[in-house]
Coordinates of C-alpha atoms (C1' of nucleotides) in Angstrom, one line a residue:
Chain A
M8 CA -48.2 0.7 12.6
S9 CA -47.2 3.6 14.8
A10 CA -47.8 7.2 13.9
G11 CA -46.0 7.7 10.6
N12 CA -43.4 10.3 11.4
G13 CA -41.2 9.4 8.4
E14 CA -38.3 8.0 10.4
A15 CA -37.8 4.3 9.5
G16 CA -36.6 1.9 12.1
G17 CA -36.4 4.1 15.3
A18 CA -39.5 4.0 17.5
A19 CA -38.7 7.1 19.6
E20 CA -35.2 8.3 18.9
P21 CA -35.0 11.9 20.1
A22 CA -33.3 14.5 18.0
S23 CA -30.8 15.2 20.8
V24 CA -29.1 11.9 20.0
L25 CA -27.8 13.3 16.7
L26 CA -24.1 14.1 16.7
G27 CA -22.3 16.9 14.9
I28 CA -19.6 15.9 12.5
G29 CA -16.8 16.9 14.9
V30 CA -18.1 14.8 17.8
F31 CA -18.9 12.0 15.4
A32 CA -15.3 12.2 13.9
R33 CA -13.8 11.8 17.4
R34 CA -16.0 8.9 18.4
S35 CA -15.5 7.1 15.1
R36 CA -11.8 7.9 14.8
L37 CA -12.3 9.2 11.3
S38 CA -11.3 12.7 10.1
M39 CA -14.1 15.1 9.2
K40 CA -12.6 15.2 5.8
A41 CA -12.9 11.5 5.5
L42 CA -16.5 11.6 6.7
R43 CA -17.4 14.3 4.1
L44 CA -15.8 12.0 1.4
Y45 CA -17.8 9.0 2.6
D46 CA -20.9 11.1 2.5
R47 CA -20.2 12.2 -1.1
L48 CA -19.5 8.6 -2.1
G49 CA -22.7 7.4 -0.4
L50 CA -20.7 5.1 1.8
L51 CA -21.8 6.7 5.1
P52 CA -24.4 9.4 4.6
P53 CA -25.4 11.4 7.7
A54 CA -28.8 10.6 9.2
D55 CA -29.7 14.2 8.5
V56 CA -28.3 17.3 6.7
D57 CA -29.6 20.7 7.6
P58 CA -30.9 22.1 4.3
R59 CA -29.8 25.7 4.9
S60 CA -26.5 25.3 6.7
G61 CA -25.4 22.0 5.2
Y62 CA -24.5 20.8 8.7
R63 CA -24.2 17.0 8.9
R64 CA -25.9 15.2 11.8
Y65 CA -25.2 11.5 12.6
R66 CA -27.1 9.0 14.6
E67 CA -25.4 7.3 17.6
S68 CA -25.9 4.0 15.9
Q69 CA -23.8 5.1 13.0
V70 CA -20.7 5.2 15.2
E71 CA -20.4 1.4 15.0
T72 CA -20.5 1.5 11.1
A73 CA -18.0 4.3 11.1
R74 CA -15.7 2.4 13.4
L75 CA -15.8 -0.6 11.2
I76 CA -14.9 1.5 8.2
A77 CA -12.0 3.0 10.1
L78 CA -10.7 -0.5 10.9
L79 CA -11.1 -1.7 7.3
R80 CA -9.2 1.3 6.1
R81 CA -6.4 0.4 8.5
L82 CA -6.2 -2.9 6.6
D83 CA -5.8 -0.9 3.4
M84 CA -9.0 -2.1 2.1
P85 CA -10.2 0.1 -0.9
L86 CA -13.3 2.1 -0.3
A87 CA -15.2 0.1 -3.0
Q88 CA -14.6 -3.1 -1.1
V89 CA -15.4 -1.4 2.2
A90 CA -18.8 -0.4 0.7
E91 CA -19.4 -4.1 -0.1
V92 CA -18.6 -5.2 3.5
I93 CA -20.9 -2.5 4.9
A94 CA -23.7 -3.5 2.6
A95 CA -23.4 -7.2 3.1
P96 CA -24.8 -9.2 6.0
R97 CA -22.3 -9.7 8.9
G98 CA -21.3 -13.3 8.0
R99 CA -20.6 -12.3 4.4
G100 CA -18.7 -9.3 5.5
A101 CA -16.4 -11.5 7.6
E102 CA -15.8 -13.6 4.5
L103 CA -14.9 -10.5 2.4
V104 CA -12.5 -9.4 5.1
A105 CA -10.9 -12.8 5.1
D106 CA -10.6 -12.8 1.3
H107 CA -9.0 -9.3 1.4
W108 CA -6.6 -10.3 4.0
A109 CA -5.6 -13.6 2.3
A110 CA -4.9 -11.5 -0.8
V111 CA -2.7 -9.2 1.2
E112 CA -0.8 -12.1 2.7
R113 CA -0.2 -13.6 -0.8
R114 CA 1.2 -10.4 -2.1
V115 CA 3.4 -9.8 1.0
A116 CA 4.7 -13.4 0.7
G117 CA 5.9 -12.7 -2.8
Q118 CA 7.4 -9.4 -1.8
R119 CA 9.2 -11.0 1.1
E120 CA 11.0 -13.3 -1.3
L121 CA 11.8 -10.4 -3.5
A122 CA 13.2 -8.3 -0.7
A123 CA 15.6 -11.1 0.3
H124 CA 16.6 -11.4 -3.4
V125 CA 17.3 -7.7 -3.7
R126 CA 19.2 -7.6 -0.5
S127 CA 21.5 -10.5 -1.4
Q128 CA 22.0 -9.0 -4.9
L129 CA 23.0 -5.7 -3.3
S130 CA 25.2 -7.1 -0.6
G131 CA 26.7 -10.0 -2.5
G132 CA 28.6 -8.4 -5.4
G133 CA 25.8 -8.4 -7.9
Q134 CA 27.6 -9.6 -11.0
E135 CA 28.7 -13.0 -9.7
R136 CA 25.2 -14.4 -9.8
L137 CA 24.8 -13.7 -13.5
A138 CA 28.2 -14.9 -14.4
R139 CA 27.2 -18.4 -13.3
F140 CA 24.8 -18.8 -16.3
V141 CA 26.1 -20.1 -19.6
V142 CA 24.0 -18.8 -22.4
R143 CA 23.7 -21.0 -25.6
V144 CA 21.9 -20.8 -28.8
R145 CA 19.9 -23.5 -30.7
E146 CA 17.6 -23.9 -33.6
V147 CA 14.1 -25.1 -32.7
P148 CA 12.1 -26.7 -35.5
D149 CA 8.4 -25.8 -36.0
Q150 CA 6.0 -27.8 -33.8
Q151 CA 2.3 -28.6 -33.5
V152 CA 1.2 -27.9 -30.0
L153 CA -1.9 -28.3 -27.8
T154 CA -2.2 -25.2 -25.7
E155 CA -4.1 -23.6 -22.8
Q156 CA -3.7 -19.9 -22.1
R157 CA -4.7 -17.9 -19.1
H158 CA -4.1 -14.8 -16.9
V159 CA -2.5 -15.9 -13.6
L160 CA -0.7 -14.1 -10.8
V161 CA 2.6 -15.7 -9.6
S162 CA 0.8 -17.2 -6.6
E163 CA -1.6 -19.2 -8.9
L164 CA 1.0 -20.0 -11.6
E165 CA 2.3 -23.3 -10.3
T166 CA -1.1 -24.8 -9.5
W167 CA -2.6 -23.8 -12.7
S168 CA 0.3 -24.7 -15.0
Q169 CA 0.6 -28.1 -13.4
A170 CA -3.1 -28.7 -13.9
A171 CA -3.1 -27.4 -17.5
T172 CA 0.0 -29.6 -18.3
E173 CA -1.8 -32.7 -17.0
R174 CA -4.9 -31.9 -19.0
L175 CA -3.0 -31.2 -22.2
T176 CA -0.7 -34.2 -21.7
S177 CA -3.6 -36.6 -21.4
S178 CA -5.2 -35.1 -24.5
A179 CA -1.9 -35.5 -26.3
R180 CA -1.7 -39.1 -25.4
A181 CA -5.1 -39.7 -27.0
L182 CA -3.7 -38.1 -30.1
G183 CA -0.6 -40.3 -30.4
G184 CA 1.5 -39.1 -27.6
V185 CA 3.6 -36.2 -26.4
A186 CA 6.0 -35.4 -29.2
G187 CA 8.5 -33.1 -27.4
A188 CA 9.3 -31.1 -24.3
V189 CA 6.5 -29.2 -22.6
F190 CA 7.0 -25.5 -22.4
R191 CA 5.3 -22.3 -21.1
I192 CA 5.3 -19.0 -22.9
F193 CA 5.0 -15.8 -20.9
Y194 CA 3.3 -13.1 -23.0
G195 CA 3.2 -10.7 -20.1
E196 CA 5.0 -10.6 -16.8
V197 CA 3.8 -12.8 -14.0
N198 CA 4.3 -11.5 -10.5
E199 CA 2.3 -10.2 -7.5
D200 CA 0.7 -7.4 -9.5
S201 CA 0.8 -8.6 -13.1
D202 CA -0.9 -11.7 -14.5
G203 CA 0.6 -12.7 -17.8
P204 CA -1.0 -14.2 -19.8
V205 CA 0.8 -17.5 -19.8
E206 CA 0.4 -20.3 -22.3
V207 CA 1.2 -23.9 -21.6
C208 CA 2.2 -25.8 -24.8
V209 CA 2.4 -29.6 -25.2
P210 CA 3.9 -30.8 -28.6
I211 CA 2.1 -33.5 -30.6
D212 CA 2.7 -35.3 -33.8
P213 CA 2.2 -32.7 -36.6
A214 CA 0.4 -35.2 -38.7
V215 CA -2.5 -35.6 -36.3
A216 CA -5.5 -33.4 -36.5
G217 CA -6.5 -31.8 -33.2
R218 CA -9.7 -32.3 -31.4
P219 CA -11.6 -29.1 -30.4
E220 CA -11.2 -29.7 -26.6
A221 CA -7.9 -27.9 -26.6
A222 CA -6.5 -25.2 -28.8
V223 CA -4.1 -26.5 -31.4
R224 CA -1.6 -24.3 -33.2
R225 CA 1.8 -24.3 -34.9
E226 CA 4.7 -22.8 -33.0
P227 CA 7.0 -21.6 -35.8
A228 CA 10.6 -22.7 -36.1
H229 CA 13.0 -20.2 -34.6
R230 CA 16.4 -19.7 -33.1
E231 CA 16.6 -19.2 -29.4
A232 CA 19.1 -18.2 -26.7
Y233 CA 18.7 -20.1 -23.5
V234 CA 20.2 -21.0 -20.1
R235 CA 19.8 -24.3 -18.3
L236 CA 18.6 -24.2 -14.7
T237 CA 19.0 -26.3 -11.6
P238 CA 16.0 -26.7 -9.3
A239 CA 17.4 -23.9 -6.9
Q240 CA 17.8 -21.5 -9.8
Y241 CA 14.3 -22.2 -11.0
E242 CA 12.7 -21.0 -7.7
F243 CA 11.0 -17.6 -7.7
P244 CA 12.5 -15.0 -7.4
Q245 CA 15.9 -16.4 -8.2
V246 CA 14.7 -17.3 -11.7
L247 CA 14.6 -13.6 -12.4
S248 CA 18.4 -13.7 -12.5
A249 CA 18.2 -16.3 -15.3
Y250 CA 16.0 -14.1 -17.4
E251 CA 18.3 -11.2 -16.8
A252 CA 21.4 -13.2 -17.8
V253 CA 19.8 -14.2 -21.2
E254 CA 18.7 -10.7 -21.8
R255 CA 22.1 -9.3 -21.1
W256 CA 23.7 -11.8 -23.4
I257 CA 21.3 -10.9 -26.2
D258 CA 21.9 -7.2 -25.7
A259 CA 25.7 -7.8 -25.7
Q260 CA 25.4 -9.7 -29.0
G261 CA 23.4 -7.0 -30.6
A262 CA 20.7 -9.7 -31.3
T263 CA 17.0 -9.0 -31.5
Y264 CA 14.1 -10.5 -29.5
I265 CA 11.4 -11.9 -31.8
G266 CA 9.1 -13.5 -29.3
A267 CA 8.0 -13.8 -25.7
P268 CA 10.2 -15.6 -23.2
R269 CA 9.5 -19.3 -22.4
E270 CA 10.5 -22.1 -20.0
I271 CA 11.1 -25.5 -21.5
D272 CA 10.8 -28.5 -19.2
L273 CA 13.7 -30.9 -19.3
V274 CA 11.9 -33.7 -17.4
P275 CA 8.8 -35.4 -18.7
D276 CA 5.6 -34.5 -16.8
G277 CA 7.2 -31.3 -15.7
Y278 CA 7.7 -30.1 -12.2
A279 CA 5.9 -32.9 -10.5
T280 CA 8.4 -35.5 -11.7
A281 CA 11.2 -33.1 -10.9
L282 CA 10.2 -33.0 -7.3
T283 CA 10.2 -36.7 -6.8
E284 CA 13.3 -37.5 -8.8
S285 CA 15.3 -34.4 -7.9
P286 CA 17.2 -34.0 -11.1
T287 CA 20.2 -31.7 -11.3
E288 CA 18.6 -29.6 -14.1
V289 CA 14.9 -28.9 -14.5
C290 CA 14.3 -26.5 -17.3
D291 CA 15.6 -24.0 -19.8
V292 CA 14.7 -20.3 -19.9
A293 CA 14.8 -19.1 -23.5
Y294 CA 14.1 -16.1 -25.7
P295 CA 13.5 -16.4 -29.5
I296 CA 16.0 -14.3 -31.3
R297 CA 16.9 -13.4 -34.9
Chain B
M16 CA 44.2 9.8 -21.2
S17 CA 42.3 8.7 -24.3
A18 CA 41.1 11.1 -26.9
G19 CA 38.6 13.3 -25.0
N20 CA 35.3 12.6 -26.7
G21 CA 33.3 14.1 -23.9
E22 CA 31.8 10.8 -22.7
A23 CA 32.8 10.3 -19.0
G24 CA 33.6 6.8 -17.7
G25 CA 33.4 4.8 -20.9
A26 CA 36.7 4.2 -22.7
A27 CA 35.2 3.4 -26.1
E28 CA 31.4 3.0 -25.8
P29 CA 30.0 3.4 -29.3
A30 CA 26.9 5.5 -29.8
S31 CA 25.0 2.5 -31.2
V32 CA 24.9 1.1 -27.6
L33 CA 22.4 3.8 -26.6
L34 CA 18.8 2.6 -26.3
G35 CA 15.5 4.3 -27.2
I36 CA 13.0 4.7 -24.4
G37 CA 10.8 1.9 -25.8
V38 CA 13.6 -0.7 -25.9
F39 CA 14.9 0.5 -22.6
A40 CA 11.4 0.2 -21.0
R41 CA 11.1 -3.4 -22.2
R42 CA 14.5 -4.4 -21.0
S43 CA 14.1 -2.7 -17.6
R44 CA 10.4 -3.7 -17.1
L45 CA 9.4 -0.2 -16.5
S46 CA 6.8 1.8 -18.4
M47 CA 7.8 4.7 -20.6
K48 CA 5.6 6.9 -18.5
A49 CA 7.5 5.8 -15.4
L50 CA 10.9 6.4 -17.1
R51 CA 9.8 9.9 -18.1
L52 CA 8.8 10.5 -14.4
Y53 CA 12.1 9.2 -13.1
D54 CA 13.9 11.5 -15.6
R55 CA 11.9 14.6 -14.3
L56 CA 12.6 13.6 -10.7
G57 CA 16.3 13.2 -11.5
L58 CA 16.1 9.6 -10.3
L59 CA 17.2 8.0 -13.6
P60 CA 18.1 10.7 -16.2
P61 CA 18.8 9.3 -19.7
A62 CA 22.5 9.3 -20.8
D63 CA 21.5 11.6 -23.6
V64 CA 18.6 13.7 -24.7
D65 CA 18.3 14.9 -28.3
P66 CA 18.1 18.7 -28.1
R67 CA 15.7 19.1 -31.0
S68 CA 13.4 16.1 -30.7
G69 CA 13.6 15.6 -27.0
Y70 CA 14.2 11.8 -27.6
R71 CA 15.7 10.1 -24.6
R72 CA 18.7 7.7 -25.1
Y73 CA 19.8 5.4 -22.4
R74 CA 23.1 3.5 -21.9
E75 CA 23.1 -0.3 -21.7
S76 CA 24.7 0.0 -18.2
Q77 CA 21.6 1.9 -17.0
V78 CA 19.4 -1.2 -17.5
E79 CA 20.8 -2.6 -14.2
T80 CA 19.8 0.5 -12.3
A81 CA 16.4 0.6 -13.9
R82 CA 15.8 -3.1 -13.0
L83 CA 16.8 -2.4 -9.4
I84 CA 14.3 0.5 -9.3
A85 CA 11.6 -1.8 -10.7
L86 CA 12.3 -4.4 -8.0
L87 CA 12.2 -1.7 -5.3
R88 CA 8.9 -0.4 -6.5
R89 CA 7.5 -3.9 -6.4
L90 CA 8.3 -3.7 -2.7
D91 CA 6.2 -0.5 -2.5
M92 CA 9.3 1.5 -1.6
P93 CA 8.5 5.2 -2.1
L94 CA 10.6 6.9 -4.8
A95 CA 12.3 9.1 -2.3
Q96 CA 13.7 6.0 -0.6
V97 CA 14.5 4.4 -3.9
A98 CA 16.6 7.4 -4.7
E99 CA 18.6 6.9 -1.5
V100 CA 19.2 3.3 -2.3
I101 CA 20.4 4.2 -5.8
A102 CA 22.7 6.9 -4.5
A103 CA 24.2 4.8 -1.7
P104 CA 27.0 2.3 -2.0
R105 CA 25.8 -1.3 -2.5
G106 CA 26.2 -2.4 1.1
R107 CA 24.4 0.6 2.5
G108 CA 21.7 0.0 -0.2
A109 CA 21.2 -3.5 1.2
E110 CA 20.7 -2.1 4.7
L111 CA 18.1 0.4 3.5
V112 CA 16.2 -2.4 1.8
A113 CA 16.4 -4.4 4.9
D114 CA 15.1 -1.5 7.0
H115 CA 12.3 -0.8 4.6
W116 CA 11.2 -4.5 4.6
A117 CA 11.4 -4.7 8.4
A118 CA 9.0 -1.7 8.6
V119 CA 6.6 -3.4 6.2
E120 CA 6.7 -6.6 8.2
R121 CA 5.9 -4.7 11.4
R122 CA 3.0 -2.9 9.8
V123 CA 1.6 -6.1 8.3
A124 CA 2.0 -7.9 11.7
G125 CA -0.2 -5.2 13.3
Q126 CA -2.7 -5.4 10.4
R127 CA -2.8 -9.2 10.7
E128 CA -4.0 -9.0 14.3
L129 CA -6.5 -6.4 13.3
A130 CA -7.9 -8.5 10.5
A131 CA -8.5 -11.4 12.8
H132 CA -10.2 -9.0 15.3
V133 CA -12.5 -7.5 12.6
R134 CA -13.4 -11.0 11.3
S135 CA -14.3 -12.3 14.7
Q136 CA -16.2 -9.2 15.5
L137 CA -18.2 -9.6 12.2
S138 CA -18.8 -13.3 12.4
G139 CA -19.3 -13.5 16.2
G140 CA -22.4 -11.4 16.9
G141 CA -20.6 -8.1 17.6
Q142 CA -22.4 -6.8 20.7
E143 CA -21.5 -9.7 22.9
R144 CA -17.9 -8.7 23.2
L145 CA -18.8 -5.3 24.5
A146 CA -21.5 -6.5 26.9
R147 CA -18.8 -8.3 28.9
F148 CA -17.3 -5.0 30.1
V149 CA -18.7 -3.4 33.2
V150 CA -18.1 0.3 33.2
R151 CA -17.7 2.1 36.6
V152 CA -17.1 5.7 37.7
R153 CA -14.7 6.9 40.3
E154 CA -13.2 10.1 41.6
V155 CA -9.4 10.5 41.2
P156 CA -7.6 13.0 43.5
D157 CA -5.0 15.2 42.1
Q158 CA -1.5 13.8 41.9
Q159 CA 2.1 14.8 41.6
V160 CA 3.6 12.8 38.8
L161 CA 7.0 12.1 37.2
T162 CA 6.5 11.8 33.4
E163 CA 8.1 11.0 30.1
Q164 CA 6.4 11.7 26.9
R165 CA 7.1 10.5 23.3
H166 CA 5.8 9.6 19.9
V167 CA 5.7 5.9 19.4
L168 CA 4.1 3.5 17.0
V169 CA 2.2 0.5 18.4
S170 CA 5.2 -1.8 17.6
E171 CA 7.5 0.3 19.8
L172 CA 5.0 1.1 22.5
E173 CA 5.6 -1.8 24.9
T174 CA 9.4 -1.6 24.8
W175 CA 9.5 2.1 25.3
S176 CA 6.8 2.2 27.9
Q177 CA 8.5 -0.5 30.0
A178 CA 11.8 1.3 29.8
A179 CA 10.3 4.6 30.7
T180 CA 8.4 3.1 33.6
E181 CA 11.6 1.6 34.9
R182 CA 13.5 4.9 34.6
L183 CA 10.7 6.9 36.3
T184 CA 10.1 4.3 39.0
S185 CA 13.7 4.4 40.1
S186 CA 13.7 8.2 40.1
A187 CA 10.5 8.1 42.2
R188 CA 12.2 5.8 44.7
A189 CA 15.0 8.3 45.1
L190 CA 12.3 10.9 45.8
G191 CA 10.6 8.9 48.6
G192 CA 8.9 6.2 46.7
V193 CA 6.1 5.5 44.2
A194 CA 2.9 7.1 45.6
G195 CA 0.3 5.4 43.5
A196 CA -0.6 3.3 40.4
V197 CA 1.5 3.9 37.3
F198 CA -0.5 5.1 34.3
R199 CA -0.1 6.0 30.6
I200 CA -2.0 8.8 28.9
F201 CA -2.7 8.5 25.1
Y202 CA -2.9 12.0 23.7
G203 CA -3.1 10.6 20.1
E204 CA -3.9 7.2 18.7
V205 CA -1.2 4.6 18.7
N206 CA -1.3 2.1 15.9
E207 CA 0.6 1.1 12.7
D208 CA 0.2 4.5 11.2
S209 CA -0.2 6.9 14.1
D210 CA 2.3 7.5 16.9
G211 CA 0.6 9.1 19.8
P212 CA 2.1 10.9 21.7
V213 CA 2.1 8.8 24.8
E214 CA 3.0 9.9 28.4
V215 CA 4.1 7.5 31.1
C216 CA 3.2 8.9 34.6
V217 CA 4.5 7.7 37.9
P218 CA 2.9 9.3 41.0
I219 CA 5.2 10.6 43.8
D220 CA 4.6 12.3 47.2
P221 CA 3.2 15.8 46.4
A222 CA 5.4 17.3 49.2
V223 CA 8.6 16.3 47.5
A224 CA 10.2 18.7 45.0
G225 CA 11.2 17.1 41.7
R226 CA 14.6 16.9 40.3
P227 CA 15.1 18.1 36.7
E228 CA 16.0 14.7 35.3
A229 CA 12.3 13.9 34.6
A230 CA 9.4 16.2 34.0
V231 CA 7.2 16.7 37.1
R232 CA 3.7 18.0 36.9
R233 CA 0.3 17.9 38.6
E234 CA -2.3 15.6 37.1
P235 CA -5.6 17.4 38.2
A236 CA -8.3 15.7 40.2
H237 CA -11.1 14.4 38.0
R238 CA -13.9 11.9 37.7
E239 CA -13.3 9.0 35.3
A240 CA -15.2 6.2 33.7
Y241 CA -13.3 2.9 33.5
V242 CA -13.3 -0.8 32.7
R243 CA -11.0 -3.4 34.4
L244 CA -9.2 -5.7 32.0
T245 CA -7.9 -9.3 32.2
P246 CA -4.5 -10.0 30.5
A247 CA -6.3 -11.4 27.4
Q248 CA -8.5 -8.3 27.1
Y249 CA -5.4 -6.1 27.4
E250 CA -3.7 -7.6 24.3
F251 CA -3.8 -5.5 21.1
P252 CA -6.1 -5.3 19.2
Q253 CA -8.6 -6.8 21.7
V254 CA -8.0 -3.8 23.9
L255 CA -9.7 -1.6 21.3
S256 CA -13.0 -3.2 22.3
A257 CA -12.4 -2.0 25.9
Y258 CA -12.0 1.6 24.7
E259 CA -15.1 1.2 22.6
A260 CA -17.1 -0.1 25.6
V261 CA -16.2 2.9 27.7
E262 CA -16.9 5.4 24.9
R263 CA -20.3 3.8 24.3
W264 CA -21.2 3.9 27.9
I265 CA -20.2 7.6 28.1
D266 CA -22.2 8.4 25.0
A267 CA -25.2 6.5 26.4
Q268 CA -25.0 8.5 29.7
G269 CA -24.8 11.8 27.8
A270 CA -21.5 12.5 29.7
T271 CA -18.6 14.6 28.3
Y272 CA -15.0 13.6 27.7
I273 CA -12.7 16.1 29.4
G274 CA -9.3 14.4 28.8
A275 CA -7.3 11.9 26.8
P276 CA -7.8 8.2 27.5
R277 CA -5.4 6.4 29.9
E278 CA -4.4 2.9 31.1
I279 CA -3.8 2.5 34.8
D280 CA -1.7 -0.4 35.9
L281 CA -3.2 -2.5 38.7
V282 CA 0.1 -4.4 39.5
P283 CA 3.2 -2.6 40.8
D284 CA 6.1 -2.4 38.3
G285 CA 3.6 -2.8 35.5
Y286 CA 3.4 -5.3 32.8
A287 CA 6.7 -7.1 33.7
T288 CA 5.3 -8.2 37.0
A289 CA 2.0 -9.1 35.4
L290 CA 3.8 -11.5 33.1
T291 CA 5.6 -13.4 35.9
E292 CA 2.7 -13.4 38.4
S293 CA -0.1 -13.9 35.9
P294 CA -2.8 -11.9 37.8
T295 CA -6.5 -12.1 36.7
E296 CA -6.7 -8.4 36.1
V297 CA -3.9 -6.2 34.8
C298 CA -5.1 -2.7 34.2
D299 CA -8.0 -0.2 33.8
V300 CA -8.9 1.7 30.7
A301 CA -10.3 5.1 31.6
Y302 CA -11.6 8.4 30.2
P303 CA -11.9 11.5 32.4
I304 CA -15.4 12.8 32.2
R305 CA -17.5 15.6 33.6
Chain C
dT5 C1' -22.1 39.9 19.9
dT6 C1' -18.2 36.8 20.4
dG7 C1' -16.1 32.3 19.7
dC8 C1' -16.7 28.1 17.8
dT9 C1' -18.2 24.8 14.5
dC10 C1' -19.0 23.7 10.1
dC11 C1' -19.5 24.7 5.2
dT12 C1' -17.7 24.5 0.2
dC13 C1' -14.2 25.1 -3.1
dA14 C1' -9.6 24.4 -4.7
dC15 C1' -5.2 22.7 -4.7
dG16 C1' -1.5 19.3 -3.0
dT17 C1' 0.2 14.4 -2.4
dC18 C1' 1.8 9.8 -4.6
dA19 C1' 3.1 7.2 -8.7
dC20 C1' 1.8 6.6 -12.2
dG21 C1' -2.1 5.3 -16.5
dT22 C1' -4.6 7.1 -20.4
dG23 C1' -5.6 9.5 -24.1
dA24 C1' -5.0 14.0 -27.3
dG25 C1' -2.6 16.0 -30.6
dG26 C1' 1.6 16.7 -32.7
dT27 C1' 6.3 15.6 -34.6
dG28 C1' 11.0 13.3 -35.4
dG29 C1' 13.6 9.3 -37.5
dC30 C1' 14.4 5.7 -40.9
Chain D
dT27 C1' 6.3 9.2 -48.3
dT28 C1' 4.5 5.9 -45.0
dG29 C1' 4.5 3.8 -40.5
dC30 C1' 6.4 3.9 -36.3
dT31 C1' 8.4 6.0 -32.3
dC32 C1' 8.6 9.4 -29.3
dC33 C1' 7.4 14.1 -27.6
dT34 C1' 4.6 17.2 -24.3
dC35 C1' 0.6 18.7 -22.1
dA36 C1' -3.6 17.7 -19.6
dC37 C1' -6.5 15.1 -17.0
dG38 C1' -7.9 10.8 -14.2
dT39 C1' -7.1 7.7 -10.2
dC40 C1' -6.9 6.9 -5.0
dA41 C1' -8.0 8.6 -0.3
dC42 C1' -7.5 11.8 1.7
dG43 C1' -4.7 16.5 4.1
dT44 C1' -4.3 21.4 4.1
dG45 C1' -5.4 25.7 3.8
dA46 C1' -8.7 29.8 2.1
dG47 C1' -12.5 32.3 2.8
dG48 C1' -17.0 32.4 4.4
dT49 C1' -21.2 31.5 7.4
dG50 C1' -24.5 29.1 10.8
dG51 C1' -25.5 28.1 15.8
dC52 C1' -25.5 29.0 20.7

DNA sequence: TTGCTCCTCACGTCACGTGAGGTGGC
DNA sequence: TTGCTCCTCACGTCACGTGAGGTGGC
């Protein structure tokens, strides 16, 4: 409605309010180099750029945004996510920050366990922990299994695998019952950075045809090397030592891995029962070998 | 003593024990690319490299070292530090890991506060927090001060500045007494990543000549803009809002910064007294201006 | 006209990932 | 001989820092 001078939003903001990149950098606590980068990325373009000199000019009101960016970067938020926060309304921005921080805390929690594990490994002799495991070999007949497979990080693993086990177990009951020990196959590593995939397998009677609600497949007969774990040994990251023990044994034998590692539950209904009945042994960690 | 076959350390390790990079990568949970990098850096050179093909061959016993490296990298330890851990005896390695992890925890603790701060800023209106501060201006006469200056991270700031204040205060007493409010000048930012420097200043009688045990200098007379803080407002990271409030005010006035920001204690003996006597106001945050 | 600010390359850092294009080993 | 493994560049990623060499603004 006012005289159209091309400037959106500001009624009468004088040109003298514009700040050079140096002043703007000090006020916003960002380096000039960072500001040039944010300009190139479109994250924080200057209010005005002199067409001949290329000089960047920022508006006072941009200091607040720049400060927010500086704070978010101090939280190690990637610039792509920073851009989302900047673009979103305030409330949504707060949610995104909360999400980012929750992810950081999950990651750090995993690393905290790992750090303790590494320290105790280094200070406490090293070999002794592995020596405690007895590796055995057994033949596993082929099985018909109901399965669910998914990518999960270590923080989501327990929740998901319990839920999947429950779903598959109840499906199995409808098909004549669970015909063997429940197991999980790890096709890829599962930790703070890597997400598998993981497959939960519930054996059923081979004679029964599956219903389409869950994937049904044959797990082929094989020979496997395994160790049996107590509840304490099954905790992350201690369980890594169990995997290491089996791998060392296989290497020492000159045997060959022919499949992804797996955990076979010893107690029916898996970990939930284990918690309430506190058995002395909860599961086996195994590698198929030739 | 055995037949010298050129292999150091192993009495009778057959060549068949050597592993190709692919197998070694799987066993150690490192990528081949990472292994090649560690070779180039001298961090984990293969036991043997075929001179014509360039093929890398690793010894079984190197798997353990490679695993350790993989674990340390999962803790985000830089390769330079990883190299130190690998080279050090086990006990020393455990210490280095503990040190690294302690540093991570300190950093994360600071970021945790900051994340909460950013969230509340975004969800809670934003401007209201700044509006609470009343910015005033005053003239400060020139002062003779005893000082100590150092680079400190935010985690070390409180401990160091209390200790320095005590040292300087007792020196000042020997020189006729503390002649004014104790203050700290921040020449650079102090946070999880940046370490100042910071200078603690204790005013003394200008007529007294200093002794060489502490630096003595004149802090020139100046005009400064300041806000007065309650103990809650002085906590990190809330105190950042106070700095912001002063800076905004200065910008709004079109005034010019002519010195580094400073915190001036309102209570004698600084923060220690503040804790026991719980005053309603602890310190001023100020910027010299023209 | 002299400083000072600001400009754009270009390269370095960190720890790899991702092809390209070629070759050794069984 | 056919796959398969492994090789070395070379470039990309991420968020900048650090000069080099030059120019606009007051």
